[in-house]
Coordinates of C-alpha atoms in Angstrom, one line a residue:
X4 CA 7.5 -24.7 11.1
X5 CA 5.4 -27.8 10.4
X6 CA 2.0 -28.6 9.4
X7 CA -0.4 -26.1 7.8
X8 CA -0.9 -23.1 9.9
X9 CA 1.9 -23.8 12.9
X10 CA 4.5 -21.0 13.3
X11 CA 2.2 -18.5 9.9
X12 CA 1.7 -15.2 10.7
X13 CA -1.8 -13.0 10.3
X14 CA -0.8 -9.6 9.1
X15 CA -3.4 -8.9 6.3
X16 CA -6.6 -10.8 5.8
X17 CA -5.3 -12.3 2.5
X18 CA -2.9 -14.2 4.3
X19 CA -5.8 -16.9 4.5
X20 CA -6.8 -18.2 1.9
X21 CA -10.8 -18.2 1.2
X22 CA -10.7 -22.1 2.6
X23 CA -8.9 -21.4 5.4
X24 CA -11.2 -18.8 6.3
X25 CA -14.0 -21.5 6.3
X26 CA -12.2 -23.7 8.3
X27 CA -11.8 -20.9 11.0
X28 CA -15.4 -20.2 10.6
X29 CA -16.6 -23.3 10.9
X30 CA -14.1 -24.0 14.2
X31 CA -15.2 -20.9 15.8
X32 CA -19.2 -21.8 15.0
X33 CA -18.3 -25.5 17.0
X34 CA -16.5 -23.8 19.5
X35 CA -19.7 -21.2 20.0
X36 CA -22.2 -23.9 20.1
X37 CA -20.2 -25.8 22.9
X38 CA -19.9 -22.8 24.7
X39 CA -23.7 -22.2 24.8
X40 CA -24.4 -25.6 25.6
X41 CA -21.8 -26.0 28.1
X42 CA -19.6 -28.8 27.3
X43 CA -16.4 -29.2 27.8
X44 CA -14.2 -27.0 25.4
X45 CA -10.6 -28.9 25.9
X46 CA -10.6 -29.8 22.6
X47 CA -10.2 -25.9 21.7
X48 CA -7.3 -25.7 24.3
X49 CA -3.6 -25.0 23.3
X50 CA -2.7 -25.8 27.1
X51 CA 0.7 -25.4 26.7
X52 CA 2.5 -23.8 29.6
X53 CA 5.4 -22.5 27.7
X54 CA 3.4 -20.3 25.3
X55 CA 3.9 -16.7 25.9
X56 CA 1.2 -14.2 24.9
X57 CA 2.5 -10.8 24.2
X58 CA -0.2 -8.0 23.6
X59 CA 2.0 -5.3 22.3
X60 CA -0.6 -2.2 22.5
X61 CA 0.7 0.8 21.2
X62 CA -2.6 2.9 19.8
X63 CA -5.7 2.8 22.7
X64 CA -7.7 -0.4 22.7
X65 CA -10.3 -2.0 24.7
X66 CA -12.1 -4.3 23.3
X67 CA -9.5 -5.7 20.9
X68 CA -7.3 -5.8 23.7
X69 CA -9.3 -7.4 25.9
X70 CA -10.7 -10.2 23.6
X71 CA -7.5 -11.1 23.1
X72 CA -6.4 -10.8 26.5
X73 CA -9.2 -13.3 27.3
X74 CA -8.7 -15.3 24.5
X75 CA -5.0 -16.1 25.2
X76 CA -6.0 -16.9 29.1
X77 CA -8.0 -19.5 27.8
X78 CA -5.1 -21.3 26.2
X79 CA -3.1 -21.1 29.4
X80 CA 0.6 -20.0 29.3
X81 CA 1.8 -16.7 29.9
X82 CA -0.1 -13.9 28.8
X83 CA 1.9 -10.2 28.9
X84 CA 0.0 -7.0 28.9
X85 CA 3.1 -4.9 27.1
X86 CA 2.8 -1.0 28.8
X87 CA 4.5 1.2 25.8
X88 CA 4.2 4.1 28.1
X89 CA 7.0 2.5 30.8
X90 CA 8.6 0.7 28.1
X91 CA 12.1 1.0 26.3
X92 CA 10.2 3.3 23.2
X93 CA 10.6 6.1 26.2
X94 CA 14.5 5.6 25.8
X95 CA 14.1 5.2 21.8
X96 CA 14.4 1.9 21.0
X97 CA 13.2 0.3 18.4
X98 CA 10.1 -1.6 17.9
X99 CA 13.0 -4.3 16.1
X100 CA 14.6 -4.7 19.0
X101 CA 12.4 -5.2 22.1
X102 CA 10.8 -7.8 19.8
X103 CA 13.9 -9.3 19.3
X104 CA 14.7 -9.7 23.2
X105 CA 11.4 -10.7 24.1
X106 CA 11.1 -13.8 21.7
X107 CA 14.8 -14.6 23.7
X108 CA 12.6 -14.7 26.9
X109 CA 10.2 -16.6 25.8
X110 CA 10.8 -18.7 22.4
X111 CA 7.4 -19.9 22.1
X112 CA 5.3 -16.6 21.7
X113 CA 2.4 -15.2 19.9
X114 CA 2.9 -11.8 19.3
X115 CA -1.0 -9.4 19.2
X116 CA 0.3 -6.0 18.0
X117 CA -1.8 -2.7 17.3
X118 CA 0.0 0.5 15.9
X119 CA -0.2 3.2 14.0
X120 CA 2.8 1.9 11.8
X121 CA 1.5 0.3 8.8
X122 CA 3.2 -3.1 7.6
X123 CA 4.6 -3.4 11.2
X124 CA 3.5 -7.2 11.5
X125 CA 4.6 -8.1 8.0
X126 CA 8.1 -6.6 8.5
X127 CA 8.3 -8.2 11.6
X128 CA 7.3 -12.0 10.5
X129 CA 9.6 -11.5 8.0
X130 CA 13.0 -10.2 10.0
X131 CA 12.2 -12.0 13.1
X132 CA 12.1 -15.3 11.1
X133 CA 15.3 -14.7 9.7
X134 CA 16.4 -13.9 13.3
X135 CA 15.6 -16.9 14.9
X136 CA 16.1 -19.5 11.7
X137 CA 19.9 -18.1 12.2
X138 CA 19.4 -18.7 16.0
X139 CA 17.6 -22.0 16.2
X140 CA 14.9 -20.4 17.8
X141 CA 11.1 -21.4 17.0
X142 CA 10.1 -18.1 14.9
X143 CA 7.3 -16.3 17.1
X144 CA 3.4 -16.1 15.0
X145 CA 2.5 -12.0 15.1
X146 CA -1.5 -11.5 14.8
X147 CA -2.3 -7.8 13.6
X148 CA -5.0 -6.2 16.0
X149 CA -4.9 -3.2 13.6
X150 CA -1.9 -1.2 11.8
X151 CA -2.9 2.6 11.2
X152 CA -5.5 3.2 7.9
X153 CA -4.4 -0.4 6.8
X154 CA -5.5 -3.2 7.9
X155 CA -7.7 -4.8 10.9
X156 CA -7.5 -8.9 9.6
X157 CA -8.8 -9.8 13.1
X158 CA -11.6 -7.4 12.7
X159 CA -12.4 -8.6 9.7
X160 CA -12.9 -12.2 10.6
X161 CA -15.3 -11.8 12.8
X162 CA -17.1 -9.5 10.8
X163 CA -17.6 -12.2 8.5
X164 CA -18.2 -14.8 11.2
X165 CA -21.3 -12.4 12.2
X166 CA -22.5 -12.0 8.7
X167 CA -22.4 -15.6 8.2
X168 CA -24.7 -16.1 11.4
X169 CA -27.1 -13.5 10.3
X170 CA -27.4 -15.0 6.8
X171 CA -27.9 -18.6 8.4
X172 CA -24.3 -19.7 6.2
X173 CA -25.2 -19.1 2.9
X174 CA -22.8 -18.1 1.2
X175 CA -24.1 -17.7 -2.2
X176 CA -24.6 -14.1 -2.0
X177 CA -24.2 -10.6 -0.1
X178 CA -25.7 -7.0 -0.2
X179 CA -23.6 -4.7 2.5
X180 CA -23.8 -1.1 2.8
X181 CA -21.3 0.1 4.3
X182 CA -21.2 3.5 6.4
X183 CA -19.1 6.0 7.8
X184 CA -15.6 7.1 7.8
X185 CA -14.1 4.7 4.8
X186 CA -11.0 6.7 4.6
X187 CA -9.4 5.9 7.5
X188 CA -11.5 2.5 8.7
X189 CA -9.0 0.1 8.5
X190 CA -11.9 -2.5 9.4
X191 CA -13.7 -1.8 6.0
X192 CA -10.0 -2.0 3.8
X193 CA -9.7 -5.5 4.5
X194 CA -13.3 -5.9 3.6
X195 CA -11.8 -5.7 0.2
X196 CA -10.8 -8.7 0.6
X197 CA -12.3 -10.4 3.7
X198 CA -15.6 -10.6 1.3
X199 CA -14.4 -12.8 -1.0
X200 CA -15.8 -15.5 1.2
X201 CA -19.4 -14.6 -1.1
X202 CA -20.0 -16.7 -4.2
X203 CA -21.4 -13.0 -5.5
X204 CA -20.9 -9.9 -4.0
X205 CA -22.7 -5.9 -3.6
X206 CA -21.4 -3.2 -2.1
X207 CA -22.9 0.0 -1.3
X208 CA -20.4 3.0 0.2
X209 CA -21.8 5.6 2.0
X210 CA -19.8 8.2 2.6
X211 CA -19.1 12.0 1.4
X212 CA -16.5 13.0 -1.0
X213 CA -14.2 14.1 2.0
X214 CA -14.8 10.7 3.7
X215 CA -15.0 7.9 1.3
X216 CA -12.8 4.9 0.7
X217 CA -9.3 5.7 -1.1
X218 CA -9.7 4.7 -4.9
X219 CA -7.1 1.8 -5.1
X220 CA -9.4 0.0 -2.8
X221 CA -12.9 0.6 -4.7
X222 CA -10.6 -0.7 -8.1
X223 CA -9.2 -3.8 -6.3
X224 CA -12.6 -4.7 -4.9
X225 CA -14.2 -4.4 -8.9
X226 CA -11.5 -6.7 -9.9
X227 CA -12.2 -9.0 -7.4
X228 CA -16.0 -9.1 -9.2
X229 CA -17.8 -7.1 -6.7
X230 CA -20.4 -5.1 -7.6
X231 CA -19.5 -1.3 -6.3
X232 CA -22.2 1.2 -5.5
X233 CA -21.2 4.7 -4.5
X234 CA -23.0 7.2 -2.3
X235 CA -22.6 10.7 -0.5
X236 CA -25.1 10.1 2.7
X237 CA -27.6 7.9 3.9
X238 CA -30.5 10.2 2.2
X239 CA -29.1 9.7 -1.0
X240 CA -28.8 5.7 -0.5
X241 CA -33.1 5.4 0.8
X242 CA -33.9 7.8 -1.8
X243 CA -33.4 4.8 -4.7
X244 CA -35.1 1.3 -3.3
X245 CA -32.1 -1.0 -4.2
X246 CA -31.2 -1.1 0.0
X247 CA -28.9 -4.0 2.0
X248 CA -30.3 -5.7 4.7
X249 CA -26.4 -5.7 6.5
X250 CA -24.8 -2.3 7.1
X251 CA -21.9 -2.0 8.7
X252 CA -21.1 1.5 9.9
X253 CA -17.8 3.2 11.7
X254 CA -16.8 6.2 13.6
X255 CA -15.7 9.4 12.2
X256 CA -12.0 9.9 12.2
X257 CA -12.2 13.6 12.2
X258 CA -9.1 14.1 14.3
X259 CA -7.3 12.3 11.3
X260 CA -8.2 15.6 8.9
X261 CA -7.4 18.9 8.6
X262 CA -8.9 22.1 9.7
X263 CA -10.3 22.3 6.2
X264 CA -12.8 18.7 7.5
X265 CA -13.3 19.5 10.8
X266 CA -15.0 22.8 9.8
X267 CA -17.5 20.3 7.6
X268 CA -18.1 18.7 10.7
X269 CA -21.5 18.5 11.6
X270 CA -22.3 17.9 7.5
X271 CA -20.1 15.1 7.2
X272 CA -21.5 13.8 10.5
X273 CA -25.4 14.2 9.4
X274 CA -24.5 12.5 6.3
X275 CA -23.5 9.3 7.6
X276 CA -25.8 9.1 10.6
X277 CA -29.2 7.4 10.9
X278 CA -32.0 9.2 11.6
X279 CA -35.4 7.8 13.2
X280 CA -37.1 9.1 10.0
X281 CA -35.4 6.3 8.2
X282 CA -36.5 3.7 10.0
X283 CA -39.8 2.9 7.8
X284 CA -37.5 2.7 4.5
X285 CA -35.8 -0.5 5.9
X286 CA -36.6 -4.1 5.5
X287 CA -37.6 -6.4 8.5
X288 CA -34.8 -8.5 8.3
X289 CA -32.0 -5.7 8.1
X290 CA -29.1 -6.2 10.5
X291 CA -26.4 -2.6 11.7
X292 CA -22.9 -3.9 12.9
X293 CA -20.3 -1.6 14.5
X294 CA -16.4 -2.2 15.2
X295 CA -16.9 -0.5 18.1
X296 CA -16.5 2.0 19.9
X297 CA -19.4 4.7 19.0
X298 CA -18.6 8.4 19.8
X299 CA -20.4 8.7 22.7
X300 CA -21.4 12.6 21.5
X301 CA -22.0 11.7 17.9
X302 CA -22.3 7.9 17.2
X303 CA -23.1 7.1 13.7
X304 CA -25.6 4.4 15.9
X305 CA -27.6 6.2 17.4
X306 CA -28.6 5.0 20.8
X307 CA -32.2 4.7 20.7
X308 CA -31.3 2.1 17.9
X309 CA -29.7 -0.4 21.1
X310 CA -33.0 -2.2 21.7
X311 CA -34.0 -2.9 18.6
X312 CA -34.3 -5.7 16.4
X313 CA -31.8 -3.8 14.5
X314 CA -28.9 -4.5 16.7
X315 CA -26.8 -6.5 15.6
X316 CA -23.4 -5.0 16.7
X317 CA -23.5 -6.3 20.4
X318 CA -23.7 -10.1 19.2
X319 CA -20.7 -9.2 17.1
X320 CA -18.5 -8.0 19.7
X321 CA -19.1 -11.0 22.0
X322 CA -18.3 -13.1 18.8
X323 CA -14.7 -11.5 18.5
X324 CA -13.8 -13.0 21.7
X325 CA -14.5 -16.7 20.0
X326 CA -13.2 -16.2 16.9
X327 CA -9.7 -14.8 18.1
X328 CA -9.5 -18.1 20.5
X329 CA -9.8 -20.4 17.4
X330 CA -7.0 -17.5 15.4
X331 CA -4.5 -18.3 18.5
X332 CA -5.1 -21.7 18.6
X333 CA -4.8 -22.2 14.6
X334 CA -1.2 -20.3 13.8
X335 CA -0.2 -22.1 17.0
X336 CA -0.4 -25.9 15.0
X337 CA -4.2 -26.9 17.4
X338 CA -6.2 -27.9 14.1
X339 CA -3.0 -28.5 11.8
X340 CA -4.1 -32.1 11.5
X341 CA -7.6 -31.9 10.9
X342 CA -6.7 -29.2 8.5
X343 CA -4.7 -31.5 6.6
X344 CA -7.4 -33.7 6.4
X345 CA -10.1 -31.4 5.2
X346 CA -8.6 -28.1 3.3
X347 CA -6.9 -28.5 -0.5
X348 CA -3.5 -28.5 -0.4
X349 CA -2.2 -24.7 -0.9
X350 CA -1.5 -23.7 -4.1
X351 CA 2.1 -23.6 -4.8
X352 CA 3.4 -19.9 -5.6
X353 CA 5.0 -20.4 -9.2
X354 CA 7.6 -18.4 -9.4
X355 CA 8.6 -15.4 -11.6
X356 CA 10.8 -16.8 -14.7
X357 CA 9.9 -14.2 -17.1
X358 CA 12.5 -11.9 -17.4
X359 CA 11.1 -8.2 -17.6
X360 CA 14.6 -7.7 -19.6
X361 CA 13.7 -9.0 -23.5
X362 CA 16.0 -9.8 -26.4
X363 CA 14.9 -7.8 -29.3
X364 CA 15.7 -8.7 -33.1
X365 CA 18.1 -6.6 -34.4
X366 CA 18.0 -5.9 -38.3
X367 CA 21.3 -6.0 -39.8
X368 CA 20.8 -2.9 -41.8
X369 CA 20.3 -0.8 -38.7
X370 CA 22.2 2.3 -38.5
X371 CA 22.7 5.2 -35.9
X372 CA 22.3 8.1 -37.5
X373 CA 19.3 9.3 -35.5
X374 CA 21.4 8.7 -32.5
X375 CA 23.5 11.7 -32.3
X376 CA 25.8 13.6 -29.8
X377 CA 26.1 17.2 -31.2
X378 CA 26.2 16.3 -34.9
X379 CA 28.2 13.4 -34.4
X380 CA 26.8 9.9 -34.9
X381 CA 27.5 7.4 -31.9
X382 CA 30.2 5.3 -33.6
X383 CA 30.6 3.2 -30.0
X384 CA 28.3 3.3 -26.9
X385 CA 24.7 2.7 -25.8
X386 CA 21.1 4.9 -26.6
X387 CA 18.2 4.4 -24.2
X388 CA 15.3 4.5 -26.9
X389 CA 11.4 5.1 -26.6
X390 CA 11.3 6.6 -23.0
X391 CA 7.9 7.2 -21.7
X392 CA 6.2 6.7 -25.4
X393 CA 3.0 8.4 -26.0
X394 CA 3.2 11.0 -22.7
X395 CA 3.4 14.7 -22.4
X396 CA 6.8 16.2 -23.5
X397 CA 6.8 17.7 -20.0
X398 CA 6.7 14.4 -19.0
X399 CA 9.1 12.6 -21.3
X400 CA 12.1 15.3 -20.0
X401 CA 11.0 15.0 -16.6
X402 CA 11.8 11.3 -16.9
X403 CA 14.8 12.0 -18.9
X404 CA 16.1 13.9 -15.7
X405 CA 15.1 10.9 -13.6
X406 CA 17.1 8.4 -15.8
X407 CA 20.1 10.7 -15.6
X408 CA 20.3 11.5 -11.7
X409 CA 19.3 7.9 -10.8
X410 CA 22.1 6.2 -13.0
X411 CA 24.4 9.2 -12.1
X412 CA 24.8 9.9 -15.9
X413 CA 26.9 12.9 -15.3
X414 CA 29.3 11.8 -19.1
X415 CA 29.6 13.4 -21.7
X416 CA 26.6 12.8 -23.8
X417 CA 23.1 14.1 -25.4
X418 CA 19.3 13.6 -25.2
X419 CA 16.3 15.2 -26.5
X420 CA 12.3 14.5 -27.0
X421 CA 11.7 13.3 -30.4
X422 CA 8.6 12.1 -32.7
X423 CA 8.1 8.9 -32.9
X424 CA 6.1 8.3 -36.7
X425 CA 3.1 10.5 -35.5
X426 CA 4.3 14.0 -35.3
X427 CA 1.5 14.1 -32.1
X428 CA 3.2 11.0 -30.5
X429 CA 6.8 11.4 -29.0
X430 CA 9.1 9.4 -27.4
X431 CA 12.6 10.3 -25.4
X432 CA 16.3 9.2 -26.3
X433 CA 19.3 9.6 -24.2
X434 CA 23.4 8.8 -26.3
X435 CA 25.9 7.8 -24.3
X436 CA 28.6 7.3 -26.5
X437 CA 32.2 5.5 -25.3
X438 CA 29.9 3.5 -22.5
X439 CA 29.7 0.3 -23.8
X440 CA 28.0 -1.6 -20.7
X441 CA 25.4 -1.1 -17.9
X442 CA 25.6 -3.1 -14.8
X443 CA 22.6 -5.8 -14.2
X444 CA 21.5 -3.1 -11.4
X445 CA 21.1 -0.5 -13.5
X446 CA 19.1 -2.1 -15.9
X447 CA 16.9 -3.2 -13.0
X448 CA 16.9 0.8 -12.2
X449 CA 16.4 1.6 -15.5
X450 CA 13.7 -0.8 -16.0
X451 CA 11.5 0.2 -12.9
X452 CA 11.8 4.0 -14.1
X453 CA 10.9 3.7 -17.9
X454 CA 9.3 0.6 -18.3
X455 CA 8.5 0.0 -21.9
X456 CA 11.6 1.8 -22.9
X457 CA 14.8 0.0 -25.4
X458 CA 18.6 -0.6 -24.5
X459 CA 20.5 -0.6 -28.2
X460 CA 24.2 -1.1 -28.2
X461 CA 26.2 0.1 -31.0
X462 CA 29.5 -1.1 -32.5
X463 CA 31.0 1.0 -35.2
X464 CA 28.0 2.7 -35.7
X465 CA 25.7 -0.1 -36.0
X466 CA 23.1 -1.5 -33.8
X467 CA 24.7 -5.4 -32.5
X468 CA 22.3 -5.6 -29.3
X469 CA 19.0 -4.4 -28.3
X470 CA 17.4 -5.2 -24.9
X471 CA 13.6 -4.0 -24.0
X472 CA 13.1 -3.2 -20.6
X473 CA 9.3 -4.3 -18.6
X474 CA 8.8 -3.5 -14.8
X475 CA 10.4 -5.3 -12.8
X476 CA 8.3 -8.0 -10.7
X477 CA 9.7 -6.6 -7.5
X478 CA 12.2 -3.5 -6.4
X479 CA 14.3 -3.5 -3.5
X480 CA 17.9 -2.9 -2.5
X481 CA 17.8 0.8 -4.1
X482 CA 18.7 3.8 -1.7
X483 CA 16.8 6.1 -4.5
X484 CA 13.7 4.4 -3.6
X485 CA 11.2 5.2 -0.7
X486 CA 7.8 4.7 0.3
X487 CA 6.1 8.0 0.8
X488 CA 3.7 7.0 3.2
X489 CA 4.9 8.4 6.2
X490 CA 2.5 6.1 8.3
X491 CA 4.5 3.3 7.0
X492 CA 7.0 1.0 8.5
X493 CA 9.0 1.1 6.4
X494 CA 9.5 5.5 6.5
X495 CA 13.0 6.8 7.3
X496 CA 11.1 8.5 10.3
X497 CA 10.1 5.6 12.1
X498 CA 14.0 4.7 12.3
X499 CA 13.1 1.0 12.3
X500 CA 15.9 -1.1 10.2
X501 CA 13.4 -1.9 7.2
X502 CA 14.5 -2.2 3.7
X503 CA 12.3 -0.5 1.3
X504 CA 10.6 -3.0 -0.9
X505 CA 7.8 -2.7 -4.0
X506 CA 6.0 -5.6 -5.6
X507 CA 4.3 -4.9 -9.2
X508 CA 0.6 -4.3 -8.9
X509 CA -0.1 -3.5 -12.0
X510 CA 0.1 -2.4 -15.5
X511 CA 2.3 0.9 -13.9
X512 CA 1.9 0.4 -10.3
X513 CA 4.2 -0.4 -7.6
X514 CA 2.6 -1.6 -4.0
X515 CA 5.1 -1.5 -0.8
X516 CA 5.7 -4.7 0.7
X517 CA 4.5 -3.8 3.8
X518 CA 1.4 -0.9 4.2
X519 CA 0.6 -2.1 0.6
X520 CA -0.2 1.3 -0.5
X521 CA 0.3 1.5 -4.6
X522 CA 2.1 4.0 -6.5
X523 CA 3.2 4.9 -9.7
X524 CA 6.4 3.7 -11.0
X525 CA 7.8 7.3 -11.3
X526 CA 6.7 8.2 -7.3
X527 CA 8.8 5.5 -5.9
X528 CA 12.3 7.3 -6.0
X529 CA 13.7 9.7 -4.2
X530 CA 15.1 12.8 -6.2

């Protein structure tokens, strides 16, 4: 890989920064304007006849699909239209595999993939690169179309493309209300991000309880200094006079829910639905978008809405089919050199050097007599100290039980819930006397399953050595550990060779590596 965007991969929209964003923008709005005024758009061209195009379709898509489809054709090379339904996943093979042996057909491919396996383009840029580095084979560029509830990043960019149009490219400010199902639209999760493109930032959800956007997404996009407005329907939002001029609506995923939803139906529907009575409450300049498609029966658009002034949703289909040319053209190297020329260089990633395992000052006058096997002092061995401080007792011995079947504990030993100063404030201790050393992997385990807790190692009955234990930056490598997303790629049901993986996220949080859904650091194992 060579120059700034050759051979990168598009799984989530964050994988552009906010000024490469720009620059696709701004590409896309040249490549528009030549379009309309019919020039000649060579200069947009990959024209390479050994590219293959691979649109790996395996959830219904049409006008994803076929944007890309069209957009590749206009690159020339080999564009594939990949049937799953006659394919090899009839005879159980893995999605790892018939990627593997069609980048050996065709070494120079773009992959455009849409499942309902979350993280499947991110695990895939990641093993197929080490496939083909080991091979000498170029690594193929995979372009997310849309992975389950997570993310659409394709969506997204020309989402903000068409929001940038309407607001004539200021991007100072924006005020979108956005409408519908926000569980499940995977278009509006990677607005969490995709926004960031606005100096300043408002966001009104609309949605009832049963439909509205998972909580780790309203917190991220509050740390990322938008302003977060919540809502139950569209009556609620007109009845205060604060009201965006852009709303961006989607689909009910009723099929998605349980019996329990489906029998709110027709509620949940009215709630998120405009209404001709509305009309007068909205300003002249307002603007609806759509992903597309509306339910034909019950679109949150209604159709009397499609020649209005209001329409803004058609324009923004059309514009996917420009900006996924320039997205092909960019991870395949076309503006590398012009990038060069015009972006900041990237920020270098500084690594992690602080350990999350800390050398503590040990007093000399430190004794073990609180640290006690039956009546007996620990004379030799090691006490894990100040587990889970400040929680429930019930959940101090649940950890306690954690600690012990994830570091197979099974010695002869002790442990108990204890009061740390504060009779109201306890803390857990586990003795383990004659074991005089833990291997660097179980401190890692230890560390990511009582973070905050101490490591003191005692030599004729005195304290010589005391670690303290932070989460760990990133988990992996651990057959205890599991994402419990069963959507993701990474699930033991998928049967896909993908090793579990969770990056810190927080003060307690775990994310996976690839769905990026966040847990807490006691729901990642496997017990």
């Amino acid at each position: 890989m060579s120059g700034r965007f050759k051979g990168r991969s598009l799984s989530v929209i964050n994988d552009l920064t906010v000024d490469e964003q720009l620059f696709l923008y701004e590409k896309t709005r040249e490549l528009k304007e030549a379009f309309r005024a019919g020039e000649s758009l060579d200069r947009f061209r990959l024209n390479n006849r050994e590219a293959s195009f691979y649109l790996l379709f395996l959830e219904d898509s049409t006008r994803t699909k076929e944007s890309f489809r069209n957009a590749a054709a206009f690159h020339g090379g080999r564009v594939n239209l990949f049937d799953s339904a006659a394919s090899s996943f009839n005879k159980m093979e893995s999605i790892t595999d018939t990627v593997k042996m069609l980048v050996g057909y065709a070494p120079s491919s773009t992959f455009i993939i849409r499942s309902r396996l979350e993280g499947l383009t991110s695990f895939l840029d990641a093993a197929l690169g080490e496939y083909c580095s080991h091979r000498m084979i170029p690594k193929p560029v995979f372009i997310n179309a849309g992975d389950g509830k997570h993310e659409h990043p394709t969506q997204e960019l020309l989402d903000e493309f068409s929001f940038l149009e309407q607001k004539n490219w200021d991007r100072s400010s924006i005020h979108l209300a956005i409408v519908g199902d926000l569980f499940h639209g995977r278009t509006v999760h990677s607005k969490v991000n995709g926004l960031k493109i606005f100096q300043s930032v408002k966001v009104d959800l609309i949605a009832p309880r049963e439909l509205m956007m998972p909580d780790h997404y309203i917190e991220e996009m509050k740390q990322n200094g938008f302003e977060v407005r919540i809502f139950s329907s569209i009556d609620d939002y007109l009845a205060q006079s604060d009201i965006a001029c852009i709303w961006y609506f989607t689909r009910l995923q009723l099929e998605r829910m349980g019996d329990e939803v489906l029998e709110k139906a027709d509620s949940l529907r009215k709630a998120v639905t405009f209404r001709r009575e509305f009309m007068p409450l909205l300003k002249p300049e307002t603007r609806f978008y759509h992903p597309l498609p509306r339910h034909k029966e019950h679109p949150t658009i209604p159709t009397f809405l499609d020649n209005t002034d209001l329409n803004g949703w058609d324009l923004q289909s059309i514009n996917g089919y420009f900006t996924r040319i320039i997205e092909i053209g960019l991870l395949n190297g076309l503006y590398d050199d012009e990038a060069e020329t015009l972006l900041p260089p990237i920020s270098e990633k500084v690594p992690v050097t602080s350990s999350f395992v800390k050398e503590m000052p040990v007093r000399t006058q430190t004794k073990t007599s609180e640290y006690k096997v039956g009546i007996k002092p620990v004379e030799n061995g090691i006490v894990i100290d100040h587990i889970s401080c400040g929680s429930s007792i019930e959940g101090i011995w649940s950890n306690i039980d954690r600690i012990r079947k994830v570091l197979n504990l099974n010695v002869r030993s002790s442990h108990g819930v204890y009061h740390r100063n504060d009779p109201a404030y306890f803390k857990g201790i586990i003795s383990l006397p004659d074991i005089l050393s833990f291997s660097q992997k179980d401190v890692k385990k230890l560390a990511a399953i009582s973070p905050g807790c101490t490591i003191n190692f005692i030599k004729d009955s005195r304290v010589y050595r005391k670690l303290r234990l932070d989460m760990p930056p990133r988990v992996y490598g651990f057959s205890e550990i599991s994402c419990k997303n069963e959507a993701c790629i990474s699930h033991s049901s998928h049967h896909e060779p993908v090793m579990t993986e969770f990056l810190q996220s927080g003060e307690n949080t775990f994310k996976c590596r690839y769905c990026e859904k966040p847990f807490h650091f006691d729901e990642i194992w496997d017990l």
